[in-house]
């Protein structure tokens, strides 16, 4: 069941998202022990991550941080200390400030020369982590996503082969992670596939800014055909 919440500004958006994420994590860790969370990259979630990490705010003490296992929905083809790295952004805003065991932080290795290798490695990382957590369904407990002006989520861009009906029966269809060439950005990206994204038990999409209005409107009111 989808729920649309409109916040007055970015501050309230982040507070609302912090409340929702905290409640989801509390419910998950109390009912399932571990919580497997996929973080989004981009700039929008930085404020949310800082909210969750803030020791003076209400959210951080409510979350059972040592029970969290952290993953990413996508990563740029850059080293982990690169300004464009989604891992670096989350590390600076959140992970450096909360007690999640390092071995429970599973980043995509964007530094590998071949993005395909990074995707294949992360496919195995996910399989190992979900098996260790005793999860047969390979579904993240909480999936955070942003939205691009063109409507993309993670690094699944309009027209992506990941969205093509041609993938039916294609090896990609069974994949949870893929390397995609983002021609408009002239770079490779590593991303969860649509299946791995949509399998999540709870998905929270965080969007702000007038530039995203058309993408959001189209997502809510537009045709279900992802290619339109
Ligand atoms: C990324 C993200 C991407 C992002 C959107 C929105 O690696 O950039 O995963 O999907 O969420 O592009 O980005 P902003 O929050 O910066 O607008």
mmCIF file of C-alpha atoms in Angstrom, residues 27-153:
data_model
loop_
_atom_site.group_PDB
_atom_site.id
_atom_site.type_symbol
_atom_site.label_atom_id
_atom_site.label_comp_id
_atom_site.label_asym_id
_atom_site.label_seq_id
_atom_site.Cartn_x
_atom_site.Cartn_y
_atom_site.Cartn_z
ATOM 1 C CA UNK A 27 9.545 -2.768 13.847
ATOM 2 C CA UNK A 28 12.024 -4.819 11.810
ATOM 3 C CA UNK A 29 14.690 -5.297 14.469
ATOM 4 C CA UNK A 30 12.095 -6.236 17.092
ATOM 5 C CA UNK A 31 10.323 -8.709 14.805
ATOM 6 C CA UNK A 32 13.173 -10.056 12.660
ATOM 7 C CA UNK A 33 16.320 -9.407 14.684
ATOM 8 C CA UNK A 34 18.467 -7.923 11.926
ATOM 9 C CA UNK A 35 17.320 -5.111 9.617
ATOM 10 C CA UNK A 36 18.710 -5.178 6.073
ATOM 11 C CA UNK A 37 18.621 -1.621 4.744
ATOM 12 C CA UNK A 38 19.474 -0.308 1.278
ATOM 13 C CA UNK A 39 20.586 3.335 1.242
ATOM 14 C CA UNK A 40 20.126 5.712 -1.641
ATOM 15 C CA UNK A 41 22.761 8.036 -2.982
ATOM 16 C CA UNK A 42 22.438 11.534 -4.383
ATOM 17 C CA UNK A 43 22.153 14.719 -2.331
ATOM 18 C CA UNK A 44 18.566 14.611 -1.019
ATOM 19 C CA UNK A 45 19.122 11.968 1.671
ATOM 20 C CA UNK A 46 22.159 13.690 3.221
ATOM 21 C CA UNK A 47 19.949 15.737 5.534
ATOM 22 C CA UNK A 48 17.960 12.624 6.498
ATOM 23 C CA UNK A 49 21.129 10.689 7.305
ATOM 24 C CA UNK A 50 22.395 13.584 9.442
ATOM 25 C CA UNK A 51 19.048 13.661 11.273
ATOM 26 C CA UNK A 52 19.279 9.953 12.087
ATOM 27 C CA UNK A 53 22.883 10.341 13.273
ATOM 28 C CA UNK A 54 22.214 13.402 15.438
ATOM 29 C CA UNK A 55 22.721 12.342 19.092
ATOM 30 C CA UNK A 56 20.628 15.327 20.255
ATOM 31 C CA UNK A 57 17.633 14.347 18.104
ATOM 32 C CA UNK A 58 14.875 11.864 18.944
ATOM 33 C CA UNK A 59 15.630 9.265 16.294
ATOM 34 C CA UNK A 60 19.107 7.904 16.958
ATOM 35 C CA UNK A 61 18.395 6.380 20.424
ATOM 36 C CA UNK A 62 15.328 4.624 19.046
ATOM 37 C CA UNK A 63 17.260 2.627 16.448
ATOM 38 C CA UNK A 64 19.045 -0.654 17.309
ATOM 39 C CA UNK A 65 22.128 0.266 15.239
ATOM 40 C CA UNK A 66 24.156 -2.932 15.963
ATOM 41 C CA UNK A 67 21.329 -4.942 14.346
ATOM 42 C CA UNK A 68 21.459 -3.032 11.071
ATOM 43 C CA UNK A 69 23.087 -4.369 7.894
ATOM 44 C CA UNK A 70 23.638 -1.574 5.380
ATOM 45 C CA UNK A 71 23.712 -1.826 1.598
ATOM 46 C CA UNK A 72 23.414 0.581 -1.327
ATOM 47 C CA UNK A 73 20.889 0.788 -4.139
ATOM 48 C CA UNK A 74 23.549 2.051 -6.501
ATOM 49 C CA UNK A 75 27.043 3.442 -6.653
ATOM 50 C CA UNK A 76 29.071 5.526 -9.015
ATOM 51 C CA UNK A 77 32.113 4.024 -10.743
ATOM 52 C CA UNK A 78 34.506 5.820 -8.412
ATOM 53 C CA UNK A 79 36.638 5.015 -5.333
ATOM 54 C CA UNK A 80 34.980 5.136 -1.897
ATOM 55 C CA UNK A 81 36.723 8.413 -0.990
ATOM 56 C CA UNK A 82 35.672 10.175 -4.187
ATOM 57 C CA UNK A 83 33.378 13.249 -3.811
ATOM 58 C CA UNK A 84 30.833 11.514 -6.069
ATOM 59 C CA UNK A 85 30.765 8.296 -4.010
ATOM 60 C CA UNK A 86 27.385 7.411 -2.501
ATOM 61 C CA UNK A 87 29.239 5.393 0.121
ATOM 62 C CA UNK A 88 31.357 8.413 1.100
ATOM 63 C CA UNK A 89 28.285 10.616 1.469
ATOM 64 C CA UNK A 90 26.534 8.094 3.746
ATOM 65 C CA UNK A 91 29.740 7.471 5.700
ATOM 66 C CA UNK A 92 30.237 11.169 6.408
ATOM 67 C CA UNK A 93 26.584 11.936 7.182
ATOM 68 C CA UNK A 94 25.623 8.759 9.059
ATOM 69 C CA UNK A 95 27.924 5.744 9.320
ATOM 70 C CA UNK A 96 30.787 7.533 11.073
ATOM 71 C CA UNK A 97 28.374 8.601 13.833
ATOM 72 C CA UNK A 98 26.425 5.430 14.676
ATOM 73 C CA UNK A 99 27.506 2.028 16.087
ATOM 74 C CA UNK A 100 26.926 -0.259 13.116
ATOM 75 C CA UNK A 101 29.632 -2.981 13.058
ATOM 76 C CA UNK A 102 31.943 -2.374 10.088
ATOM 77 C CA UNK A 103 31.414 -5.936 8.839
ATOM 78 C CA UNK A 104 27.715 -5.101 8.493
ATOM 79 C CA UNK A 105 28.331 -2.238 6.063
ATOM 80 C CA UNK A 106 28.365 -3.670 2.553
ATOM 81 C CA UNK A 107 29.396 -1.119 -0.048
ATOM 82 C CA UNK A 108 29.582 -1.604 -3.796
ATOM 83 C CA UNK A 109 33.232 -1.461 -4.825
ATOM 84 C CA UNK A 110 33.019 1.286 -7.413
ATOM 85 C CA UNK A 111 36.809 1.467 -7.479
ATOM 86 C CA UNK A 112 37.114 -1.758 -9.469
ATOM 87 C CA UNK A 113 38.382 -1.049 -12.967
ATOM 88 C CA UNK A 114 35.544 -2.999 -14.552
ATOM 89 C CA UNK A 115 32.069 -2.036 -13.263
ATOM 90 C CA UNK A 116 30.841 -5.453 -14.369
ATOM 91 C CA UNK A 117 33.206 -7.034 -11.846
ATOM 92 C CA UNK A 118 31.870 -4.746 -9.118
ATOM 93 C CA UNK A 119 28.314 -5.755 -9.999
ATOM 94 C CA UNK A 120 29.154 -9.461 -10.030
ATOM 95 C CA UNK A 121 30.970 -9.135 -6.701
ATOM 96 C CA UNK A 122 28.015 -7.329 -5.134
ATOM 97 C CA UNK A 123 25.659 -10.008 -6.406
ATOM 98 C CA UNK A 124 27.663 -12.448 -4.280
ATOM 99 C CA UNK A 125 27.855 -9.987 -1.382
ATOM 100 C CA UNK A 126 24.055 -9.815 -1.307
ATOM 101 C CA UNK A 127 23.673 -13.588 -1.548
ATOM 102 C CA UNK A 128 26.121 -14.124 1.325
ATOM 103 C CA UNK A 129 24.603 -11.410 3.524
ATOM 104 C CA UNK A 130 21.036 -12.559 3.056
ATOM 105 C CA UNK A 131 22.027 -16.178 3.703
ATOM 106 C CA UNK A 132 23.892 -15.170 6.881
ATOM 107 C CA UNK A 133 20.800 -13.294 8.033
ATOM 108 C CA UNK A 134 18.704 -16.383 7.359
ATOM 109 C CA UNK A 135 16.663 -14.591 4.702
ATOM 110 C CA UNK A 136 15.382 -16.807 1.888
ATOM 111 C CA UNK A 137 13.390 -14.026 0.228
ATOM 112 C CA UNK A 138 16.405 -11.818 -0.649
ATOM 113 C CA UNK A 139 14.153 -8.830 0.118
ATOM 114 C CA UNK A 140 15.556 -5.772 1.855
ATOM 115 C CA UNK A 141 13.600 -4.765 4.933
ATOM 116 C CA UNK A 142 13.888 -1.052 4.137
ATOM 117 C CA UNK A 143 14.818 0.432 0.763
ATOM 118 C CA UNK A 144 15.530 4.150 0.508
ATOM 119 C CA UNK A 145 15.321 5.666 -2.974
ATOM 120 C CA UNK A 146 15.661 9.095 -4.534
ATOM 121 C CA UNK A 147 14.266 10.177 -7.886
ATOM 122 C CA UNK A 148 16.085 11.938 -10.681
ATOM 123 C CA UNK A 149 14.551 14.720 -12.784
ATOM 124 C CA UNK A 150 14.118 12.124 -15.544
ATOM 125 C CA UNK A 151 12.331 9.815 -13.115
ATOM 126 C CA UNK A 152 15.200 7.377 -12.589
ATOM 127 C CA UNK A 153 15.586 5.517 -9.328
#
